[in-house]
PDB file of C-alpha atoms in Angstrom:
ATOM      1  CA  GLN A1312       6.214  37.184 -38.361  1.00 72.00           C
ATOM      2  CA  GLN A1313       5.775  34.473 -40.933  1.00 87.00           C
ATOM      3  CA  PRO A1314       3.346  31.768 -39.779  1.00 93.00           C
ATOM      4  CA  VAL A1315       4.656  28.129 -39.778  1.00 95.00           C
ATOM      5  CA  GLN A1316       2.638  25.609 -41.785  1.00 96.00           C
ATOM      6  CA  SER A1317       2.742  21.788 -41.569  1.00 96.00           C
ATOM      7  CA  PRO A1318       2.922  19.486 -43.241  1.00 97.00           C
ATOM      8  CA  GLN A1319       4.955  20.672 -46.316  1.00 96.00           C
ATOM      9  CA  ALA A1320       3.265  18.213 -48.564  1.00 96.00           C
ATOM     10  CA  VAL A1321       0.371  15.720 -48.549  1.00 96.00           C
ATOM     11  CA  ILE A1322      -0.601  13.023 -51.065  1.00 97.00           C
ATOM     12  CA  LEU A1323      -4.234  11.750 -50.734  1.00 95.00           C
ATOM     13  CA  ARG A1324      -6.439   9.314 -52.448  1.00 96.00           C
ATOM     14  CA  GLU A1325      -9.774  10.655 -53.563  1.00 96.00           C
ATOM     15  CA  GLY A1326     -12.135  10.614 -50.562  1.00 94.00           C
ATOM     16  CA  GLU A1327      -9.690  10.668 -47.914  1.00 95.00           C
ATOM     17  CA  ASP A1328      -9.211  13.447 -45.245  1.00 93.00           C
ATOM     18  CA  ALA A1329      -6.404  15.779 -44.504  1.00 94.00           C
ATOM     19  CA  VAL A1330      -5.478  18.441 -41.940  1.00 95.00           C
ATOM     20  CA  ILE A1331      -3.235  21.352 -42.570  1.00 96.00           C
ATOM     21  CA  ASN A1332      -1.854  23.293 -39.505  1.00 97.00           C
ATOM     22  CA  CYS A1333      -0.753  26.958 -39.175  1.00 96.00           C
ATOM     23  CA  SER A1334       0.840  28.465 -36.108  1.00 95.00           C
ATOM     24  CA  SER A1335       2.072  31.933 -35.201  1.00 92.00           C
ATOM     25  CA  SER A1336       4.327  33.357 -32.439  1.00 89.00           C
ATOM     26  CA  LYS A1337       2.333  36.616 -32.339  1.00 86.00           C
ATOM     27  CA  ALA A1338      -1.133  37.332 -31.022  1.00 86.00           C
ATOM     28  CA  LEU A1339      -3.444  37.099 -33.963  1.00 88.00           C
ATOM     29  CA  TYR A1340      -6.469  39.110 -35.160  1.00 88.00           C
ATOM     30  CA  SER A1341      -7.330  36.816 -38.022  1.00 90.00           C
ATOM     31  CA  VAL A1342      -6.243  33.755 -39.977  1.00 93.00           C
ATOM     32  CA  HIS A1343      -6.935  33.445 -43.730  1.00 94.00           C
ATOM     33  CA  TRP A1344      -6.751  30.253 -45.822  1.00 95.00           C
ATOM     34  CA  TYR A1345      -6.088  30.274 -49.590  1.00 95.00           C
ATOM     35  CA  ARG A1346      -5.657  27.757 -52.231  1.00 95.00           C
ATOM     36  CA  GLN A1347      -3.486  28.289 -55.311  1.00 95.00           C
ATOM     37  CA  LYS A1348      -3.240  26.108 -58.378  1.00 94.00           C
ATOM     38  CA  HIS A1349      -0.259  26.271 -60.693  1.00 90.00           C
ATOM     39  CA  GLY A1350      -0.067  29.450 -62.749  1.00 87.00           C
ATOM     40  CA  GLU A1351      -2.984  31.091 -61.017  1.00 91.00           C
ATOM     41  CA  ALA A1352      -3.435  33.644 -58.221  1.00 92.00           C
ATOM     42  CA  PRO A1353      -4.473  32.417 -54.820  1.00 93.00           C
ATOM     43  CA  VAL A1354      -8.183  31.892 -54.211  1.00 92.00           C
ATOM     44  CA  PHE A1355      -9.840  32.737 -50.877  1.00 90.00           C
ATOM     45  CA  LEU A1356     -11.197  29.739 -48.848  1.00 91.00           C
ATOM     46  CA  MET A1357     -11.898  31.079 -45.330  1.00 90.00           C
ATOM     47  CA  ILE A1358     -11.185  33.624 -42.777  1.00 91.00           C
ATOM     48  CA  LEU A1359     -11.300  33.088 -39.140  1.00 91.00           C
ATOM     49  CA  LEU A1360     -11.525  36.067 -36.747  1.00 86.00           C
ATOM     50  CA  LYS A1361     -10.493  36.723 -33.157  1.00 80.00           C
ATOM     51  CA  GLY A1362     -13.779  36.132 -31.146  1.00 75.00           C
ATOM     52  CA  GLY A1363     -15.002  33.133 -33.240  1.00 74.00           C
ATOM     53  CA  GLU A1364     -16.522  34.531 -36.387  1.00 70.00           C
ATOM     54  CA  GLN A1365     -15.765  32.588 -39.487  1.00 71.00           C
ATOM     55  CA  LYS A1366     -16.441  33.451 -43.107  1.00 69.00           C
ATOM     56  CA  GLY A1367     -15.895  31.060 -45.955  1.00 69.00           C
ATOM     57  CA  HIS A1368     -17.336  28.802 -48.663  1.00 60.00           C
ATOM     58  CA  GLU A1369     -16.916  25.363 -50.173  1.00 62.00           C
ATOM     59  CA  LYS A1370     -17.006  22.153 -48.236  1.00 70.00           C
ATOM     60  CA  ILE A1371     -13.935  22.986 -46.194  1.00 81.00           C
ATOM     61  CA  SER A1372     -13.866  23.891 -42.432  1.00 89.00           C
ATOM     62  CA  ALA A1373     -11.301  25.340 -40.158  1.00 91.00           C
ATOM     63  CA  SER A1374     -10.568  26.069 -36.576  1.00 90.00           C
ATOM     64  CA  PHE A1375      -8.790  28.872 -34.777  1.00 91.00           C
ATOM     65  CA  ASN A1376      -7.305  28.366 -31.215  1.00 89.00           C
ATOM     66  CA  GLU A1377      -6.778  32.014 -30.086  1.00 87.00           C
ATOM     67  CA  LYS A1378      -4.948  30.964 -26.908  1.00 88.00           C
ATOM     68  CA  LYS A1379      -2.402  28.932 -28.817  1.00 89.00           C
ATOM     69  CA  GLN A1380      -2.353  31.154 -32.040  1.00 90.00           C
ATOM     70  CA  GLN A1381      -3.056  28.124 -34.147  1.00 92.00           C
ATOM     71  CA  SER A1382      -5.397  27.234 -36.914  1.00 93.00           C
ATOM     72  CA  SER A1383      -6.143  24.123 -38.780  1.00 93.00           C
ATOM     73  CA  LEU A1384      -7.878  23.551 -42.153  1.00 93.00           C
ATOM     74  CA  TYR A1385      -9.849  20.317 -42.456  1.00 91.00           C
ATOM     75  CA  LEU A1386     -10.174  18.792 -45.935  1.00 91.00           C
ATOM     76  CA  THR A1387     -12.946  16.025 -45.678  1.00 88.00           C
ATOM     77  CA  ALA A1388     -13.895  13.457 -48.413  1.00 89.00           C
ATOM     78  CA  SER A1389     -11.132  15.195 -50.803  1.00 90.00           C
ATOM     79  CA  GLN A1390     -11.830  15.607 -54.415  1.00 92.00           C
ATOM     80  CA  LEU A1391      -9.457  15.839 -57.232  1.00 95.00           C
ATOM     81  CA  SER A1392     -10.153  19.557 -57.578  1.00 93.00           C
ATOM     82  CA  TYR A1393      -8.708  20.123 -53.926  1.00 94.00           C
ATOM     83  CA  SER A1394      -5.163  19.598 -55.384  1.00 96.00           C
ATOM     84  CA  GLY A1395      -3.050  22.731 -55.149  1.00 95.00           C
ATOM     85  CA  THR A1396      -0.865  24.670 -52.586  1.00 96.00           C
ATOM     86  CA  TYR A1397      -2.573  25.702 -49.514  1.00 97.00           C
ATOM     87  CA  PHE A1398      -1.470  28.955 -47.771  1.00 96.00           C
ATOM     88  CA  CYS A1399      -2.435  30.328 -44.395  1.00 96.00           C
ATOM     89  CA  GLY A1400      -2.157  34.070 -43.835  1.00 93.00           C
ATOM     90  CA  THR A1401      -2.053  35.755 -40.530  1.00 91.00           C
ATOM     91  CA  GLU A1402      -2.905  39.194 -39.449  1.00 87.00           C
ATOM     92  CA  SER A1403      -1.653  40.073 -35.991  1.00 82.00           C
ATOM     93  CA  SER A1404      -3.448  42.094 -33.431  1.00 77.00           C
ATOM     94  CA  SER A1405      -0.952  44.807 -33.533  1.00 72.00           C
ATOM     95  CA  GLY A1406      -0.212  44.935 -37.196  1.00 68.00           C
ATOM     96  CA  TYR A1407      -2.199  45.273 -40.437  1.00 69.00           C
ATOM     97  CA  ALA A1408      -0.138  43.336 -43.043  1.00 79.00           C
ATOM     98  CA  LEU A1409      -1.133  39.819 -44.062  1.00 84.00           C
ATOM     99  CA  ASN A1410       1.864  37.428 -43.861  1.00 87.00           C
ATOM    100  CA  PHE A1411       1.675  33.948 -45.430  1.00 92.00           C
ATOM    101  CA  GLY A1412       3.216  30.649 -44.478  1.00 93.00           C
ATOM    102  CA  LYS A1413       5.337  28.728 -46.818  1.00 94.00           C
ATOM    103  CA  GLY A1414       2.579  26.676 -48.161  1.00 96.00           C
ATOM    104  CA  THR A1415       1.408  23.035 -48.080  1.00 97.00           C
ATOM    105  CA  SER A1416       1.298  21.224 -51.319  1.00 96.00           C
ATOM    106  CA  LEU A1417      -1.727  18.815 -51.542  1.00 96.00           C
ATOM    107  CA  LEU A1418      -2.100  16.273 -54.372  1.00 96.00           C
ATOM    108  CA  VAL A1419      -5.299  14.225 -54.613  1.00 96.00           C
ATOM    109  CA  THR A1420      -4.987  11.129 -56.657  1.00 96.00           C
ATOM    110  CA  PRO A1421      -7.750   9.032 -58.215  1.00 94.00           C
TER     111      PRO A1421
ATOM    112  CA  GLU B  77     -18.015  44.947 -61.174  1.00 59.00           C
ATOM    113  CA  ALA B  78     -15.605  45.181 -58.290  1.00 62.00           C
ATOM    114  CA  ASP B  79     -12.193  43.747 -59.174  1.00 92.00           C
ATOM    115  CA  ILE B  80      -8.416  44.126 -58.957  1.00 95.00           C
ATOM    116  CA  TYR B  81      -6.348  44.593 -62.157  1.00 95.00           C
ATOM    117  CA  GLN B  82      -2.689  44.252 -63.039  1.00 97.00           C
ATOM    118  CA  THR B  83      -0.753  45.345 -65.979  1.00 97.00           C
ATOM    119  CA  PRO B  84       1.089  44.149 -67.980  1.00 97.00           C
ATOM    120  CA  ARG B  85       0.316  40.474 -67.384  1.00 96.00           C
ATOM    121  CA  TYR B  86       3.719  39.506 -68.946  1.00 97.00           C
ATOM    122  CA  LEU B  87       6.803  41.502 -69.445  1.00 97.00           C
ATOM    123  CA  VAL B  88      10.240  40.610 -70.884  1.00 97.00           C
ATOM    124  CA  ILE B  89      12.765  43.404 -70.554  1.00 96.00           C
ATOM    125  CA  GLY B  90      16.592  43.856 -70.571  1.00 96.00           C
ATOM    126  CA  THR B  91      18.802  44.452 -67.524  1.00 97.00           C
ATOM    127  CA  GLY B  92      19.036  48.018 -66.452  1.00 95.00           C
ATOM    128  CA  LYS B  93      15.608  49.157 -67.696  1.00 96.00           C
ATOM    129  CA  LYS B  94      13.179  51.041 -65.410  1.00 96.00           C
ATOM    130  CA  ILE B  95       9.782  49.372 -65.082  1.00 96.00           C
ATOM    131  CA  THR B  96       6.484  50.128 -63.389  1.00 97.00           C
ATOM    132  CA  LEU B  97       4.046  47.347 -62.626  1.00 97.00           C
ATOM    133  CA  GLU B  98       0.394  48.716 -62.391  1.00 98.00           C
ATOM    134  CA  CYS B  99      -2.193  47.656 -59.871  1.00 98.00           C
ATOM    135  CA  SER B 100      -5.685  49.045 -59.579  1.00 97.00           C
ATOM    136  CA  GLN B 101      -8.779  47.935 -57.576  1.00 97.00           C
ATOM    137  CA  THR B 102     -12.295  49.211 -57.804  1.00 94.00           C
ATOM    138  CA  MET B 103     -13.455  47.928 -54.317  1.00 93.00           C
ATOM    139  CA  GLY B 104     -12.397  51.028 -52.303  1.00 93.00           C
ATOM    140  CA  HIS B 105     -10.160  48.828 -50.115  1.00 94.00           C
ATOM    141  CA  ASP B 106      -7.811  50.785 -47.827  1.00 92.00           C
ATOM    142  CA  LYS B 107      -5.151  48.078 -47.616  1.00 93.00           C
ATOM    143  CA  MET B 108      -3.075  47.095 -50.687  1.00 95.00           C
ATOM    144  CA  TYR B 109      -0.210  44.674 -51.056  1.00 95.00           C
ATOM    145  CA  TRP B 110       2.537  43.591 -53.349  1.00 95.00           C
ATOM    146  CA  TYR B 111       3.886  39.959 -53.147  1.00 94.00           C
ATOM    147  CA  GLN B 112       6.711  38.310 -55.001  1.00 95.00           C
ATOM    148  CA  GLN B 113       6.360  34.595 -55.802  1.00 95.00           C
ATOM    149  CA  ASP B 114       8.622  32.233 -57.729  1.00 92.00           C
ATOM    150  CA  PRO B 115       6.802  29.194 -59.264  1.00 85.00           C
ATOM    151  CA  GLY B 116       5.538  26.798 -56.661  1.00 83.00           C
ATOM    152  CA  MET B 117       7.174  28.745 -53.906  1.00 90.00           C
ATOM    153  CA  GLU B 118       5.967  30.887 -51.001  1.00 91.00           C
ATOM    154  CA  LEU B 119       4.411  34.360 -51.183  1.00 92.00           C
ATOM    155  CA  HIS B 120       6.890  37.043 -50.064  1.00 91.00           C
ATOM    156  CA  LEU B 121       5.471  40.335 -48.945  1.00 90.00           C
ATOM    157  CA  ILE B 122       7.506  43.218 -50.338  1.00 92.00           C
ATOM    158  CA  HIS B 123       5.313  46.342 -49.829  1.00 94.00           C
ATOM    159  CA  TYR B 124       2.024  47.193 -48.245  1.00 92.00           C
ATOM    160  CA  SER B 125      -0.053  50.236 -47.733  1.00 94.00           C
ATOM    161  CA  TYR B 126      -2.652  51.061 -45.197  1.00 91.00           C
ATOM    162  CA  GLY B 127      -4.156  53.873 -47.172  1.00 93.00           C
ATOM    163  CA  VAL B 128      -3.372  56.993 -49.201  1.00 95.00           C
ATOM    164  CA  ASN B 129       0.174  58.312 -48.680  1.00 94.00           C
ATOM    165  CA  SER B 130       1.011  55.327 -46.475  1.00 93.00           C
ATOM    166  CA  THR B 131       3.441  52.648 -47.604  1.00 94.00           C
ATOM    167  CA  GLU B 132       5.583  50.256 -45.684  1.00 92.00           C
ATOM    168  CA  LYS B 133       8.270  47.674 -46.615  1.00 90.00           C
ATOM    169  CA  GLY B 134       7.472  43.915 -46.165  1.00 85.00           C
ATOM    170  CA  ASP B 135       9.660  41.212 -44.802  1.00 77.00           C
ATOM    171  CA  LEU B 136      11.445  40.484 -48.045  1.00 75.00           C
ATOM    172  CA  SER B 137      14.175  43.061 -49.015  1.00 69.00           C
ATOM    173  CA  SER B 138      13.295  44.589 -52.276  1.00 75.00           C
ATOM    174  CA  GLU B 139      14.964  47.090 -54.565  1.00 87.00           C
ATOM    175  CA  SER B 140      11.575  48.214 -55.686  1.00 92.00           C
ATOM    176  CA  THR B 141       9.502  51.216 -54.495  1.00 94.00           C
ATOM    177  CA  VAL B 142       5.820  51.893 -54.383  1.00 96.00           C
ATOM    178  CA  SER B 143       3.482  54.845 -54.064  1.00 96.00           C
ATOM    179  CA  ARG B 144      -0.128  55.323 -53.012  1.00 97.00           C
ATOM    180  CA  ILE B 145      -1.416  58.715 -54.178  1.00 97.00           C
ATOM    181  CA  ARG B 146      -5.012  57.371 -54.849  1.00 96.00           C
ATOM    182  CA  THR B 147      -6.903  54.726 -53.000  1.00 96.00           C
ATOM    183  CA  GLU B 148      -7.428  52.566 -55.941  1.00 96.00           C
ATOM    184  CA  HIS B 149      -3.950  52.658 -57.436  1.00 97.00           C
ATOM    185  CA  PHE B 150      -0.735  51.033 -55.989  1.00 98.00           C
ATOM    186  CA  PRO B 151       2.056  50.961 -58.601  1.00 98.00           C
ATOM    187  CA  LEU B 152       5.376  49.242 -57.971  1.00 97.00           C
ATOM    188  CA  THR B 153       8.549  50.540 -59.721  1.00 96.00           C
ATOM    189  CA  LEU B 154      11.933  48.925 -60.342  1.00 93.00           C
ATOM    190  CA  GLU B 155      14.468  51.617 -61.145  1.00 92.00           C
ATOM    191  CA  SER B 156      16.972  49.243 -62.710  1.00 94.00           C
ATOM    192  CA  ALA B 157      15.893  45.657 -63.401  1.00 94.00           C
ATOM    193  CA  ARG B 158      18.217  42.833 -62.867  1.00 94.00           C
ATOM    194  CA  PRO B 159      17.924  39.158 -63.775  1.00 95.00           C
ATOM    195  CA  SER B 160      17.468  38.418 -60.004  1.00 93.00           C
ATOM    196  CA  HIS B 161      14.105  40.265 -60.255  1.00 94.00           C
ATOM    197  CA  THR B 162      12.680  37.638 -62.485  1.00 96.00           C
ATOM    198  CA  SER B 163       9.593  36.389 -60.669  1.00 95.00           C
ATOM    199  CA  GLN B 164       5.758  36.767 -60.536  1.00 96.00           C
ATOM    200  CA  TYR B 165       4.457  39.895 -58.834  1.00 97.00           C
ATOM    201  CA  LEU B 166       0.999  39.616 -57.194  1.00 96.00           C
ATOM    202  CA  CYS B 167      -1.002  42.674 -56.070  1.00 97.00           C
ATOM    203  CA  ALA B 168      -3.777  42.341 -53.616  1.00 96.00           C
ATOM    204  CA  SER B 169      -6.255  44.441 -51.458  1.00 95.00           C
ATOM    205  CA  SER B 170      -8.410  44.025 -48.549  1.00 91.00           C
ATOM    206  CA  VAL B 171     -10.305  45.528 -45.749  1.00 87.00           C
ATOM    207  CA  ARG B 172      -9.221  44.405 -42.245  1.00 79.00           C
ATOM    208  CA  GLY B 173     -11.059  41.299 -41.099  1.00 77.00           C
ATOM    209  CA  HIS B 174     -12.309  40.392 -44.595  1.00 83.00           C
ATOM    210  CA  GLU B 175     -11.106  38.389 -47.667  1.00 87.00           C
ATOM    211  CA  GLN B 176      -7.979  39.593 -49.342  1.00 90.00           C
ATOM    212  CA  PHE B 177      -8.497  39.775 -53.184  1.00 93.00           C
ATOM    213  CA  PHE B 178      -5.600  38.965 -55.554  1.00 95.00           C
ATOM    214  CA  GLY B 179      -4.872  40.351 -59.031  1.00 96.00           C
ATOM    215  CA  PRO B 180      -3.962  37.971 -61.816  1.00 95.00           C
ATOM    216  CA  GLY B 181      -0.274  38.797 -61.404  1.00 96.00           C
ATOM    217  CA  THR B 182       2.525  40.058 -63.560  1.00 97.00           C
ATOM    218  CA  ARG B 183       5.186  37.594 -64.804  1.00 96.00           C
ATOM    219  CA  LEU B 184       8.494  39.595 -65.134  1.00 97.00           C
ATOM    220  CA  THR B 185      11.542  38.196 -66.969  1.00 97.00           C
ATOM    221  CA  VAL B 186      14.793  40.239 -66.970  1.00 96.00           C
ATOM    222  CA  LEU B 187      17.298  39.118 -69.456  1.00 96.00           C
TER     223      LEU B 187
END
């Protein structure tokens, strides 16, 4: 049930772009994206729902391919504040629990 | 203000003690969760609830138990704490199809 995230880690220079991928073997109802900084709780970034609805904030975008059960998070013109661990969480069509991937560690350097 | 609370924030106890980690939310969410997370590691779902009197075990085997007698309250209990239980415990709540809100977490150390 746990979604698979890739890559495991990314190092960027400020201003560069990155893509984080998330895939599931189950039919999905929604995909959530969160960012967690050291010692803090995860913070919501975006939710993508089956059918195309998206809810989120910040200058971060994402896509959801319902046929492939895959989602990608796009970080453009990265800022130092983007550093942290990114988790995707998936909610299957048949279940109600949100399961998270193992996370992608992102470091943005000056 | 709608929020999710966890107490205590930090707890250091001896082996064999019984402990209860408290979690409360004021948003009226039907779904609540407990995750276990070691520093810098993945979030492991240990328990979740769809609503009052509904609880399920997550993917990670856990020696803890939960109860959901009231919508807003979802406590987690360890009957006999062991050093292997040392970790951070995060409580969360949500409504299906919407953002999941996390509490600040409880850092548990078992000596």
